[in-house]
C-alpha positions as MATLAB code, in Angstrom:
seq = 'MTEIGGYIDHIIYRKAETGYTVLEIEDDSGEEQVLTGYMASVTEGQYICARGEVVFHPSYGDQFKVQSFQIKAPEGRIAIERYLASGAVKGIGAALAKRIIKKFGDDAFRIMEEEPERLSEIKGISERMARAIAVQMNENKGMRKAEIFMQELGIGPNLAAKIYAAYNDTLIQVISDDPYRLIEDIQGIGFVTADEIAAKLGISPDSHSRIKSGILYTINDALSEGHIYLPLPILREKAVRLLYTGPGDVDEIDFCMDELVMEKKLIEKQAGDERRIYGAAGYFAELDCAVRLKALNLDLRADEEELKAAIERIEERSDIELDEGQREALILAAKSPVCIITGGPGTGKTTIIKMLLEYFDREGLDVMLAAPTGRAAKRMSEATGYAAKTIHRMLEINGEEALGFAKNDSDPLETDVVILDEMSMVDIFLFHAVLKALTPGVRLIMVGDENQLPSVGPGAVLSELISSGAVAVASLDRIFRQAVKSDIVVNAHRINRGEPIKMDNDSTDFFFLEKNDVNAVIEAIVYLVTKKLPPYVKCESSEIQVMTPMRKGALGAVSLNRSLQARLNPPGEGKKELTYGDLMLREGDKVMQVKNNYKTEWEVCTPRGVCIDNGTGVFNGDTGVVDKIDPVLGTVRIIFDDDRIVTYQTSMLEELELAYAITIHKSQGSEYPAVILPLTGGPSMLMTRNLLYTAVTRARSCVMVLGSRRVVEDMIANESEQKRYTSLSERINEL';
ca = [
      15.591    5.924  -31.540;
      16.309    9.662  -31.289;
      18.087   11.620  -28.290;
      17.146   15.190  -27.242;
      18.136   17.224  -24.250;
      16.897   20.575  -22.652;
      15.662   22.351  -19.785;
      12.251   21.482  -18.504;
      10.162   24.601  -18.873;
       6.693   23.449  -17.818;
       4.977   20.293  -16.479;
       1.694   20.240  -18.297;
       0.154   17.220  -16.724;
       1.108   14.382  -14.206;
      -0.727   11.326  -12.887;
       0.512   10.891   -9.353;
      -0.377    7.192   -9.203;
       1.655    6.251  -12.167;
       4.214    9.057  -12.818;
       2.817    9.430  -16.315;
       3.801   12.884  -17.292;
       3.314   15.601  -20.080;
       5.936   18.255  -20.188;
       7.517   21.081  -22.328;
      11.260   21.640  -22.653;
      13.357   24.150  -24.305;
      15.822   21.984  -26.214;
      19.448   22.864  -26.888;
      18.675   24.688  -30.197;
      16.184   26.825  -28.399;
      13.042   25.163  -29.851;
      10.112   24.082  -27.566;
       9.334   20.264  -27.444;
       6.571   18.368  -25.733;
       7.608   15.201  -24.050;
       5.310   12.398  -22.810;
       6.163    9.178  -20.802;
       6.802    7.942  -17.303;
       8.813   10.666  -15.604;
       7.712   10.688  -12.011;
      10.657   12.448  -10.481;
      11.346   15.356  -12.939;
      10.635   18.876  -12.047;
      10.705   22.219  -13.759;
      14.018   23.716  -14.290;
      15.840   20.525  -14.501;
      17.939   19.473  -17.635;
      16.647   16.184  -19.090;
      18.425   13.897  -21.723;
      15.558   11.726  -23.162;
      15.569    8.934  -25.711;
      12.506    7.904  -27.777;
      10.735    8.941  -31.011;
       8.571   11.654  -32.354;
       4.939   10.694  -32.774;
       2.266   12.750  -34.434;
      -0.973   13.316  -32.648;
      -3.797   14.684  -34.555;
      -5.022   17.160  -32.109;
      -1.583   18.159  -30.436;
       0.814   17.763  -33.077;
       4.318   16.316  -32.767;
       5.239   14.853  -29.304;
       8.443   13.061  -28.225;
       7.450    9.797  -26.714;
      10.130    9.081  -23.915;
      11.462    5.526  -23.716;
      14.265    6.176  -21.260;
      15.710    9.287  -19.718;
      18.306   10.902  -17.357;
      18.293   14.071  -15.274;
      21.522   15.941  -15.212;
      22.184   17.984  -11.976;
      22.492   21.754  -12.940;
      26.121   22.787  -13.382;
      27.327   26.285  -13.457;
      25.744   29.564  -12.155;
      23.243   30.088  -15.130;
      21.979   26.497  -14.919;
      21.642   26.444  -11.074;
      19.882   29.788  -11.090;
      17.604   28.792  -13.842;
      16.663   25.520  -12.032;
      16.115   27.253   -8.641;
      14.086   30.173  -10.264;
      11.764   27.760  -11.945;
       9.983   26.932   -8.626;
      11.355   23.338   -8.528;
      12.215   24.024   -4.798;
       9.161   25.295   -2.999;
       9.790   28.705   -1.487;
      12.478   29.822   -3.706;
      11.668   32.219   -6.603;
      13.771   34.214   -9.068;
      14.993   36.922   -6.392;
      15.923   34.305   -3.754;
      17.656   32.177   -6.408;
      19.767   35.226   -7.417;
      20.900   35.767   -3.802;
      21.778   32.036   -3.311;
      23.879   32.140   -6.522;
      25.535   35.405   -5.495;
      26.324   33.893   -2.038;
      27.459   30.321   -3.055;
      28.232   30.653   -6.584;
      28.783   27.273   -8.666;
      28.886   25.390   -5.129;
      25.157   26.325   -4.504;
      23.762   22.965   -5.405;
      26.200   21.069   -3.291;
      25.491   23.330   -0.409;
      21.742   22.839   -0.739;
      22.144   19.122   -0.877;
      25.002   18.561    1.861;
      24.945   21.657    4.086;
      21.517   23.248    3.628;
      21.713   24.798    7.222;
      24.230   27.355    5.573;
      21.065   28.708    3.449;
      20.019   30.550    6.634;
      23.181   32.894    6.179;
      21.171   34.485    3.196;
      18.805   37.231    3.913;
      15.129   36.019    3.578;
      15.901   32.420    4.442;
      15.106   31.436    8.120;
      16.420   28.304    9.753;
      13.036   26.740    9.468;
      12.868   27.531    5.695;
      16.442   26.153    5.390;
      15.347   22.896    7.066;
      12.188   22.683    4.677;
      14.352   23.249    1.704;
      16.651   20.434    2.972;
      13.796   17.938    3.152;
      12.715   18.701   -0.414;
      16.323   18.286   -1.683;
      16.655   14.863    0.111;
      13.229   13.709   -1.327;
      14.232   14.664   -4.856;
      17.623   13.267   -4.279;
      16.192    9.879   -3.269;
      13.826    9.601   -6.263;
      16.698   10.506   -8.552;
      18.915    7.756   -6.938;
      16.127    5.246   -7.209;
      15.677    6.067  -10.820;
      19.388    5.936  -11.628;
      19.613    2.546   -9.773;
      16.798    1.190  -11.797;
      18.251    2.362  -15.028;
      21.480    0.653  -14.322;
      19.495   -2.492  -13.824;
      17.850   -2.105  -17.246;
      14.381   -1.347  -15.789;
      12.308    0.719  -18.302;
      10.591    3.869  -17.193;
       7.109    2.310  -17.202;
       8.066   -0.518  -14.868;
      10.292    1.841  -12.858;
       7.287    4.083  -12.045;
       5.358    0.858  -10.781;
       8.156   -0.129   -8.523;
       8.864    3.262   -7.181;
       5.049    3.537   -6.362;
       5.250    0.279   -4.445;
       8.462    1.027   -2.431;
       9.118    4.693   -2.500;
      12.415    5.562   -0.634;
      12.991    1.863    0.477;
      13.278    0.858   -3.160;
      17.073    0.485   -3.408;
      17.341   -1.419   -0.176;
      14.323   -3.661   -0.947;
      15.644   -4.726   -4.507;
      19.292   -5.039   -3.237;
      18.250   -7.350   -0.328;
      15.721   -9.646   -2.444;
      15.147   -8.696   -6.181;
      12.921  -11.774   -6.218;
      10.354   -9.940   -3.981;
       9.353   -8.136   -7.137;
       7.560  -11.106   -8.477;
       5.067  -11.140   -5.652;
       4.808   -7.393   -5.376;
       4.884   -5.980   -8.751;
       2.327   -7.073  -11.332;
       4.033   -7.688  -14.797;
       7.171   -9.054  -13.228;
       7.854  -12.727  -13.597;
      10.916  -14.865  -12.626;
      12.805  -14.154  -15.687;
      12.817  -10.450  -15.168;
      13.564  -10.650  -11.429;
      16.356  -13.157  -12.321;
      17.964  -10.654  -14.839;
      17.954   -7.941  -12.037;
      19.439  -10.376   -9.657;
      22.303  -11.301  -12.008;
      23.092   -7.631  -12.450;
      23.271   -7.176   -8.658;
      25.704  -10.067   -8.612;
      23.550  -12.762   -7.046;
      24.740  -16.214   -7.579;
      22.871  -18.723   -9.819;
      23.421  -21.207   -6.949;
      22.166  -18.962   -4.187;
      19.329  -20.547   -2.015;
      17.338  -17.442   -2.197;
      17.282  -17.774   -5.973;
      16.403  -21.445   -5.953;
      13.629  -21.020   -3.489;
      12.254  -18.227   -5.303;
      12.246  -20.293   -8.501;
      10.462  -23.200   -6.721;
       7.708  -20.793   -5.215;
       7.501  -19.225   -8.814;
       7.015  -22.699  -10.282;
       4.142  -23.682   -7.746;
       2.430  -20.332   -8.385;
       2.789  -20.739  -12.094;
       1.150  -24.083  -11.768;
      -2.040  -22.215  -10.118;
      -2.459  -20.366  -13.404;
      -2.541  -23.728  -15.326;
      -5.288  -24.945  -12.932;
      -3.308  -27.010  -10.456;
      -3.534  -26.916   -6.650;
      -0.347  -29.069   -6.133;
       2.309  -30.696   -8.308;
       3.709  -34.158   -7.987;
       7.376  -33.968   -6.668;
       8.940  -35.323   -9.976;
       6.982  -32.761  -12.121;
       7.945  -29.866   -9.848;
      11.603  -30.884   -9.951;
      11.478  -31.088  -13.618;
       9.734  -27.640  -14.072;
      12.052  -26.078  -11.467;
      15.210  -27.402  -13.281;
      14.080  -25.969  -16.509;
      13.508  -22.607  -15.004;
      16.666  -22.260  -12.838;
      19.311  -23.922  -15.131;
      20.259  -23.756  -18.790;
      21.578  -27.453  -18.575;
      21.187  -30.239  -16.232;
      20.156  -29.003  -12.896;
      21.380  -29.805   -9.287;
      18.297  -31.755   -8.056;
      19.925  -32.199   -4.535;
      19.952  -28.443   -4.193;
      16.244  -28.192   -5.255;
      15.337  -30.871   -2.761;
      17.243  -29.118    0.030;
      15.632  -25.852   -0.944;
      12.159  -27.454   -1.050;
      12.747  -28.954    2.284;
      13.413  -25.472    3.817;
      10.355  -24.001    2.284;
       8.142  -26.883    3.792;
       9.765  -26.110    7.302;
       9.052  -22.496    6.688;
       5.296  -23.446    5.864;
       5.532  -21.791    2.449;
       5.038  -25.123    0.842;
       3.006  -28.141    2.151;
       3.969  -31.655    1.475;
       1.550  -34.398    1.427;
       1.921  -38.288    0.725;
      -0.976  -39.825   -1.184;
      -0.167  -43.569   -1.794;
       3.164  -43.643   -3.523;
       2.799  -39.951   -4.628;
       4.646  -37.121   -2.867;
       2.604  -34.003   -3.456;
       3.727  -30.365   -3.122;
       1.258  -27.689   -2.499;
       1.492  -23.919   -2.338;
       0.223  -22.979    1.058;
      -2.562  -20.856   -0.147;
      -4.035  -23.633   -2.359;
      -3.852  -26.414    0.237;
      -5.464  -24.408    2.935;
      -8.176  -23.154    0.602;
      -8.989  -26.868   -0.251;
      -8.941  -27.859    3.499;
     -10.996  -25.073    4.778;
     -13.456  -25.612    1.919;
     -13.919  -29.210    3.090;
     -14.435  -28.118    6.665;
     -17.052  -25.384    5.778;
     -18.941  -27.725    3.608;
     -19.317  -30.105    6.267;
     -20.558  -27.253    8.555;
     -23.207  -26.383    6.132;
     -24.194  -29.925    5.317;
     -26.736  -30.164    8.045;
     -29.881  -32.393    8.201;
     -32.829  -30.170    7.321;
     -35.519  -32.856    8.277;
     -37.769  -31.858    5.597;
     -41.163  -33.485    5.229;
     -40.959  -35.031    1.744;
     -44.786  -35.465    1.319;
     -45.298  -31.727    2.136;
     -42.510  -30.785   -0.302;
     -44.201  -32.724   -3.127;
     -47.522  -31.290   -2.460;
     -45.898  -27.728   -2.493;
     -44.337  -28.416   -5.693;
     -47.422  -29.679   -7.262;
     -49.219  -26.452   -6.380;
     -46.352  -24.535   -7.995;
     -46.702  -26.613  -11.072;
     -50.451  -25.960  -11.392;
     -49.842  -22.179  -10.836;
     -46.979  -21.914  -13.286;
     -48.919  -24.154  -15.852;
     -45.534  -26.234  -16.184;
     -45.506  -29.993  -16.124;
     -42.292  -31.230  -14.792;
     -40.997  -34.651  -15.839;
     -40.005  -37.185  -13.193;
     -36.305  -36.166  -13.259;
     -36.983  -32.605  -12.860;
     -39.335  -33.196   -9.903;
     -36.783  -35.145   -8.229;
     -34.146  -32.529   -8.791;
     -36.567  -29.811   -7.467;
     -37.278  -31.863   -4.235;
     -33.831  -32.707   -3.772;
     -32.737  -29.045   -3.996;
     -35.478  -27.768   -1.753;
     -34.711  -30.178    1.037;
     -30.942  -30.418    0.872;
     -28.646  -27.856    2.859;
     -25.916  -28.141   -0.003;
     -27.066  -29.340   -3.607;
     -25.674  -29.481   -7.049;
     -27.874  -29.252  -10.184;
     -26.129  -30.391  -13.316;
     -27.068  -30.963  -16.887;
     -26.454  -29.933  -20.453;
     -28.256  -27.327  -22.599;
     -31.920  -27.766  -22.999;
     -32.315  -30.074  -19.907;
     -34.279  -27.541  -17.816;
     -31.819  -26.087  -15.345;
     -33.296  -22.653  -15.743;
     -37.031  -23.989  -15.078;
     -35.793  -25.660  -11.891;
     -34.155  -22.315  -10.665;
     -37.415  -20.554  -11.414;
     -39.543  -23.048   -9.487;
     -37.043  -23.107   -6.550;
     -37.276  -19.263   -6.338;
     -41.183  -19.379   -6.233;
     -40.996  -22.327   -3.642;
     -38.515  -20.513   -1.386;
     -40.573  -17.181   -1.823;
     -43.588  -18.835   -0.574;
     -41.827  -20.405    2.365;
     -40.643  -16.821    3.294;
     -37.097  -17.442    2.656;
     -34.635  -14.813    1.453;
     -32.642  -15.823   -1.755;
     -29.520  -14.366   -3.342;
     -28.708  -15.288   -7.018;
     -25.160  -14.976   -8.282;
     -22.816  -16.096  -11.176;
     -19.032  -15.699  -11.802;
     -19.402  -13.108  -14.597;
     -21.434  -10.010  -15.407;
     -22.781  -11.555  -18.504;
     -23.829  -14.666  -16.736;
     -25.444  -12.741  -13.954;
     -27.437  -10.668  -16.446;
     -28.706  -13.718  -18.201;
     -29.660  -15.268  -14.858;
     -31.761  -12.026  -14.141;
     -33.431  -12.190  -17.569;
     -34.284  -15.771  -17.257;
     -35.681  -15.757  -13.749;
     -37.023  -12.276  -13.259;
     -35.052  -12.114  -10.036;
     -32.037   -9.749   -9.397;
     -28.618  -11.498   -9.732;
     -25.213  -10.326   -9.019;
     -21.670  -11.312   -9.915;
     -20.236  -13.323   -7.081;
     -17.759  -10.530   -6.411;
     -20.481   -7.948   -6.028;
     -22.575  -10.285   -3.688;
     -19.460  -10.809   -1.559;
     -18.686   -6.921   -1.729;
     -15.124   -6.812   -3.159;
     -13.070   -4.549   -0.984;
     -10.488   -3.418   -3.483;
      -7.542   -5.455   -2.213;
      -5.085   -6.978   -4.527;
      -5.745  -10.585   -3.296;
      -9.257  -11.905   -3.069;
     -10.570   -9.805   -0.128;
     -14.333   -9.272    0.516;
     -16.300   -7.454    2.940;
     -18.664  -10.419    3.373;
     -16.744  -13.159    5.103;
     -17.057  -15.159    8.455;
     -16.898  -11.927   10.332;
     -19.754  -10.361    8.402;
     -21.703  -13.258    6.593;
     -24.247  -12.878    4.154;
     -27.788  -12.135    5.526;
     -29.791  -14.557    3.437;
     -31.445  -18.014    3.824;
     -30.482  -19.377    0.449;
     -27.772  -18.791   -2.060;
     -28.005  -19.918   -5.738;
     -24.784  -20.010   -7.824;
     -25.130  -20.317  -11.505;
     -22.341  -21.376  -14.087;
     -20.424  -23.310  -11.153;
     -18.082  -24.831  -13.763;
     -16.374  -21.407  -13.987;
     -15.868  -21.009  -10.021;
     -12.283  -21.777   -8.931;
     -11.088  -22.907   -5.492;
     -10.270  -19.416   -4.084;
     -13.764  -17.845   -5.236;
     -15.434  -20.899   -3.717;
     -13.565  -20.673   -0.567;
     -14.654  -16.905   -0.398;
     -18.366  -17.879   -0.918;
     -18.202  -20.547    1.911;
     -16.472  -17.980    4.324;
     -19.600  -15.758    3.836;
     -22.020  -18.611    4.702;
     -23.225  -19.592    8.256;
     -24.477  -23.102    9.035;
     -28.274  -23.179    8.248;
     -27.875  -21.212    4.961;
     -28.639  -23.326    1.943;
     -26.279  -23.501   -0.898;
     -27.536  -24.621   -4.404;
     -24.868  -24.809   -7.189;
     -25.958  -25.040  -10.923;
     -23.655  -25.911  -13.692;
     -22.664  -28.357  -16.425;
     -19.876  -30.499  -15.385;
     -19.024  -31.139  -19.009;
     -17.936  -27.640  -19.659;
     -14.333  -26.563  -19.488;
     -13.053  -26.263  -15.895;
     -12.432  -22.842  -14.411;
      -9.871  -20.457  -15.657;
      -8.545  -20.151  -12.123;
      -7.174  -23.035  -10.169;
      -9.006  -26.204   -9.182;
     -11.912  -28.371  -10.599;
     -14.565  -27.431   -7.811;
     -17.764  -28.528   -9.600;
     -16.454  -31.940  -10.898;
     -14.671  -32.630   -7.492;
     -17.949  -31.814   -5.450;
     -19.825  -34.262   -7.673;
     -17.171  -36.974   -7.456;
     -16.847  -36.741   -3.705;
     -20.276  -38.149   -3.111;
     -20.639  -35.945   -0.173;
     -23.076  -33.452   -1.756;
     -26.529  -34.089   -3.058;
     -26.344  -34.085   -6.854;
     -29.381  -33.973   -9.245;
     -28.385  -34.783  -12.913;
     -30.617  -33.625  -15.707;
     -30.202  -35.415  -18.883;
     -33.497  -35.293  -20.706;
     -33.766  -32.709  -23.524;
     -37.041  -31.201  -23.676;
     -39.223  -30.813  -26.785;
     -38.667  -27.161  -27.404;
     -34.933  -27.645  -27.052;
     -35.020  -30.643  -29.459;
     -36.012  -28.302  -32.287;
     -32.678  -26.566  -31.792;
     -29.632  -28.204  -33.642;
     -27.405  -26.367  -31.338;
     -28.654  -28.167  -28.451;
     -28.951  -31.663  -30.263;
     -25.377  -31.282  -31.706;
     -23.920  -30.203  -28.231;
     -25.454  -33.352  -26.667;
     -24.118  -35.420  -29.538;
     -20.636  -33.938  -29.256;
     -20.666  -34.663  -25.468;
     -21.528  -38.215  -26.213;
     -18.838  -38.558  -28.785;
     -21.297  -38.952  -31.525;
     -21.105  -37.436  -35.039;
     -22.919  -34.314  -35.805;
     -24.803  -33.374  -38.956;
     -22.876  -30.753  -41.161;
     -25.216  -30.886  -44.096;
     -26.598  -27.255  -43.543;
     -30.132  -28.706  -43.228;
     -30.612  -26.589  -40.220;
     -31.804  -23.181  -39.148;
     -29.349  -22.478  -36.389;
     -26.232  -24.763  -37.045;
     -24.132  -24.292  -40.111;
     -20.744  -25.423  -41.680;
     -18.631  -24.142  -44.327;
     -15.648  -26.071  -45.497;
     -12.761  -23.554  -45.688;
      -9.009  -24.296  -45.243;
      -7.426  -21.077  -46.522;
      -6.646  -18.552  -43.737;
      -7.596  -15.536  -45.973;
     -10.813  -17.131  -47.061;
     -11.768  -17.793  -43.496;
     -11.005  -14.261  -42.445;
     -13.039  -12.883  -45.509;
     -15.958  -15.217  -44.497;
     -15.824  -13.950  -40.892;
     -15.907  -10.390  -41.877;
     -18.795  -11.014  -44.260;
     -20.815  -13.024  -41.735;
     -20.334  -10.233  -38.895;
     -20.992   -7.253  -40.925;
     -23.750   -8.587  -43.397;
     -25.218  -11.870  -42.994;
     -25.761  -12.709  -39.314;
     -26.917   -9.491  -37.684;
     -30.366   -9.524  -39.609;
     -30.538  -13.346  -39.395;
     -30.265  -13.408  -35.549;
     -31.597   -9.842  -35.051;
     -28.657   -8.326  -33.282;
     -25.843   -5.868  -33.693;
     -22.608   -6.876  -35.265;
     -20.695   -6.255  -31.954;
     -22.930   -8.939  -30.317;
     -21.592  -11.698  -32.604;
     -18.491  -13.526  -31.183;
     -15.632  -15.073  -33.024;
     -14.184  -17.911  -30.878;
     -11.059  -19.819  -31.568;
      -9.245  -22.679  -29.748;
      -5.695  -20.960  -29.690;
      -4.150  -17.562  -28.913;
      -1.459  -18.050  -31.438;
      -1.224  -19.021  -34.902;
      -2.748  -17.639  -38.188;
      -6.426  -18.146  -36.911;
      -5.430  -17.723  -33.192;
      -7.141  -14.867  -31.089;
      -4.010  -12.536  -31.449;
      -3.679  -12.614  -35.293;
      -7.582  -12.729  -35.967;
      -8.027   -9.725  -33.787;
      -5.446   -7.605  -35.768;
      -7.231   -8.600  -38.917;
     -10.592   -8.037  -37.638;
      -9.719   -4.763  -36.072;
      -8.510   -3.404  -39.527;
     -11.577   -4.639  -41.184;
     -14.292   -4.059  -38.736;
     -12.948   -0.807  -37.146;
     -10.572    0.824  -39.384;
      -8.984    4.269  -38.707;
     -11.367    7.342  -39.310;
     -11.208   10.970  -39.129;
     -11.545   12.139  -35.501;
     -11.118    8.348  -34.229;
      -8.457    8.615  -31.550;
      -5.887    5.886  -31.122;
      -3.305    4.847  -28.454;
      -0.559    2.238  -28.737;
       0.839    0.472  -25.648;
       3.527   -2.194  -26.644;
       1.960   -4.562  -29.211;
      -1.602   -3.415  -28.434;
      -2.993   -0.526  -30.556;
      -6.521    0.576  -29.401;
      -8.956    2.690  -31.301;
     -12.144    4.292  -30.309;
     -14.969    1.891  -31.091;
     -12.800   -1.383  -30.469;
     -14.221   -4.385  -28.735;
     -12.115   -5.430  -25.677;
     -11.646   -7.900  -22.952;
     -10.160   -7.508  -19.475;
      -7.552  -10.472  -19.062;
      -6.477  -10.014  -15.491;
      -8.553   -9.852  -12.266;
      -7.946   -6.290  -10.744;
      -9.514   -5.810   -7.473;
      -8.620   -2.170   -7.193;
      -9.787   -0.599  -10.238;
     -12.632    1.805   -9.737;
     -15.782    1.795  -11.865;
     -19.018    3.893  -12.074;
     -22.497    3.446  -13.833;
     -23.870    6.537  -15.123;
     -27.106    7.865  -16.763;
     -27.063    9.204  -20.283;
     -26.458   12.701  -18.818;
     -23.451   11.586  -17.028;
     -24.830   11.256  -13.438;
     -23.354    8.520  -11.429;
     -25.889    6.194   -9.985;
     -23.721    3.259   -8.832;
     -19.851    2.729   -8.233;
     -17.500    0.280   -6.881;
     -14.177   -1.403   -7.375;
     -12.958   -4.618   -9.385;
     -12.731   -5.414  -13.121;
     -12.338   -9.264  -13.729;
     -10.868  -11.636  -16.158;
     -13.266  -12.123  -19.148;
     -15.302   -8.797  -18.657;
     -15.773   -7.302  -22.231;
     -16.716   -3.855  -23.310;
     -16.101   -1.058  -26.024;
     -13.451    1.655  -26.121;
     -15.670    4.767  -25.686;
     -13.025    7.516  -25.457;
      -9.207    7.836  -25.805;
      -7.091   10.641  -24.551;
      -3.799   10.311  -25.943;
      -2.150   13.211  -24.199;
      -3.307   11.991  -20.827;
      -2.649    8.394  -21.909;
      -6.262    7.270  -20.830;
      -8.842    4.843  -22.255;
     -12.382    4.879  -21.158;
     -14.115    1.449  -21.573;
     -17.817    1.011  -21.212;
     -18.415   -2.708  -20.226;
     -21.392   -5.016  -21.048;
     -22.948   -4.320  -17.748;
     -22.681   -0.541  -18.199;
     -19.766   -0.171  -15.835;
     -17.343    2.730  -16.964;
     -13.666    2.349  -16.364;
     -10.869    4.736  -17.047;
      -7.542    2.977  -17.800;
      -4.297    4.675  -17.457;
      -1.495    3.685  -19.876;
       0.264    1.523  -17.409;
      -2.953   -0.551  -16.990;
      -3.405   -1.264  -20.735;
      -1.436   -4.634  -20.270;
      -4.750   -5.936  -18.637;
      -6.607   -5.487  -21.950;
      -6.810   -7.425  -25.178;
      -8.916   -6.780  -28.266;
     -11.974   -9.085  -28.252;
     -13.268   -9.317  -31.805;
     -11.977  -12.887  -31.492;
     -11.581  -14.550  -28.184;
     -10.335  -17.944  -27.137;
     -13.101  -20.551  -26.214;
     -11.708  -20.627  -22.601;
     -12.364  -16.945  -22.327;
     -15.964  -17.447  -23.453;
     -17.074  -19.422  -20.333;
     -20.208  -18.090  -18.573;
     -21.020  -15.956  -21.721;
     -23.751  -16.293  -24.168;
     -23.964  -14.735  -27.579;
     -26.759  -14.471  -30.140;
     -24.310  -16.039  -32.739;
     -21.013  -17.846  -32.529;
     -18.387  -18.148  -35.386;
     -15.871  -20.964  -34.819;
     -12.780  -21.022  -37.250;
     -11.541  -24.551  -36.932;
      -8.711  -25.527  -39.558;
      -6.382  -27.370  -37.196;
      -4.218  -27.219  -34.096;
      -2.408  -29.075  -31.324;
      -4.397  -32.227  -30.159;
      -4.054  -31.072  -26.573;
      -6.262  -28.175  -27.308;
      -8.613  -29.555  -29.934;
     -10.742  -31.572  -27.582;
     -14.364  -32.712  -27.202;
     -15.116  -30.573  -24.221;
     -13.661  -27.549  -25.864;
     -15.940  -27.951  -28.922;
     -18.847  -28.689  -26.560;
     -18.248  -25.556  -24.493;
     -17.981  -23.402  -27.746;
     -21.198  -24.716  -29.194;
     -23.096  -24.075  -25.881;
     -22.092  -20.544  -25.884;
     -24.475  -19.705  -28.713;
     -28.149  -18.829  -28.310;
     -29.482  -18.744  -31.893;
     -26.699  -19.574  -34.421;
     -23.415  -21.419  -34.657;
     -21.242  -21.141  -37.724;
     -18.358  -23.443  -38.007;
     -15.676  -22.371  -40.732;
     -12.922  -24.731  -41.522;
     -12.205  -28.497  -41.891;
     -14.825  -31.160  -41.572;
     -12.075  -33.599  -40.341;
     -10.902  -31.264  -37.650;
     -14.465  -31.129  -36.304;
     -14.620  -35.010  -36.393;
     -11.289  -35.331  -34.771;
     -12.180  -32.959  -31.889;
     -15.494  -34.951  -31.118;
     -13.310  -38.198  -30.885;
     -10.685  -36.540  -28.812;
     -11.808  -37.151  -25.172;
      -8.547  -36.272  -23.642;
      -8.559  -33.388  -21.077;
      -5.612  -31.684  -19.490;
      -5.185  -33.373  -16.096;
      -5.636  -30.910  -13.046;
      -3.602  -31.785   -9.980;
      -6.499  -31.096   -7.464;
      -7.573  -32.929   -4.240;
     -10.705  -31.005   -2.829;
     -12.747  -34.294   -3.020;
     -10.000  -36.090   -1.010;
     -10.117  -33.432    1.738;
     -13.880  -33.630    1.858;
     -13.727  -37.407    2.199;
     -11.042  -37.285    4.806;
     -13.521  -35.463    6.965;
];
């Protein structure tokens, strides 16, 4: 780490929202230096002491990348005059700066901050101008105080810029009063970071505010693991681990928990002998979903004979002969106000959707099609010939940080039927948002595979709706002749039934290579992606997806991405790069958004750059390619699979990961021409039947398994699934 100091000569660029700044200084040796980093409050003429390192940029040469900095108030006549003459204070130029120094000398800066009214003693400065200067000085002083305050707490400039953008001049007061508020307000701050700040502020480890924050954090963290509630003993255990280094005071945790229940921040419910603790948001989302489903589930009084006749006419026109199970599913979906169609690959779910669309069209009913991801919506459109949107776009995301949509109970969707595909991916909060936008009389048809992995977000909506018995369910289990020809489909169903699969490579679309050495697996992946599979499945290399059970480990997503980036997109002349923490992005890289961001703006443009569509919201699982990097401005432009273009500031890059390899969980709702699965081992809690089933069903034309035959067999035998603490079916049956 190097330290340099000098007067800021010129601010080249600043991003107001993040404080990212590019500036030029004249250092103590008289040399000009370019500094880059998060320096929201600095102004021209100030003296900056910065710590960081020199990095070389191919277009702009050497730049000093700032990790931390301090601003020194100008001292002495020459320094103060230089600062004022720089234009740092609006209204004061070189001539006025000379007069101020002549009048007040070395005391000029103190006078401007503490007795600004005295500036009106100088010719050329009115009382009004003196007041305006005083306002500027106070604003800068507040920002400088906030930065010094955060530096003393060990908060780095990147995070400091985020915090200041959220709180502005109230920052010191807010953090001093309740540092744990940062967890809720600032993305990227968890309990550990807030706890370190609290300790530096002298907050006692036994304080009730700390214990309450730890309990709420534990409940909210459980949401990220899919749980709507936690049984009391499990919540206690997790809270003790978070709050104490040794045995914790369970009585204090229980006391604080009771207070949170009284404050309605937690909800406690008794179910038999089990005491359950819910976060308020999760509990009321489940409860309101149950209420709204009951309101939707009206008796449509359909004439079944007329329905059968209409479906027969559609079969004749479409030249499609349905089997009995499909016909029953179609009738059930056509006559039910709320219905689920579930089944594995090759069982005809898409055929049912297409025929339902024709039936509703002939009945004069308006239909909306939607799916959780852009890829799934695009596939739905291609399969049916009808326009489909993501659920977020259907509900018109409004750019708020939490799930907020323009379409809700105040302004519901104007349609007669909503068909949702890939329902296994829909979590409780998104499902709640859908139900809020539907009025009684609108039909809701949900299509999905209950044997897929549950949603990344909290809840187990599809499986709980099915188990509740309160919703009409059509289960498709027959594999049709065309699908039987596919070993992908046949093996998927065998995996689901716990039966062994053939791995003798006597197939056209399902292959297995025994490889147990990590380097050999990586070499095989590179060969398959670049040489073998693209011509075989008639696609681009970028469309082939490597999927792995784990994030960490030698063949986890993180390690594989580093290896594959180096081999598939190596450095090249004119190919720009940008590093943010452990992430290094290069133009041409395949990337994935890993957090929901409801505020990020996107646009869709023609090849000539004319914007033809725009909106807000980029979501967990969206994938794209790095199109352009500007290292000086610290921006990265991504073109996503559905042609949306998003420009990321440096501070947003924590929301991106490389996507040459992704976890199987992240593949939900997507379909790829070819899938490569490195399976050499892993924790038994991860290496499960439904994980393998989900992975195999993501492939359209080819599955290539690299690894151990024994591992594949063990996964098929491993029926265990991580239990999710959810209670939607109970809420439904209570009504």
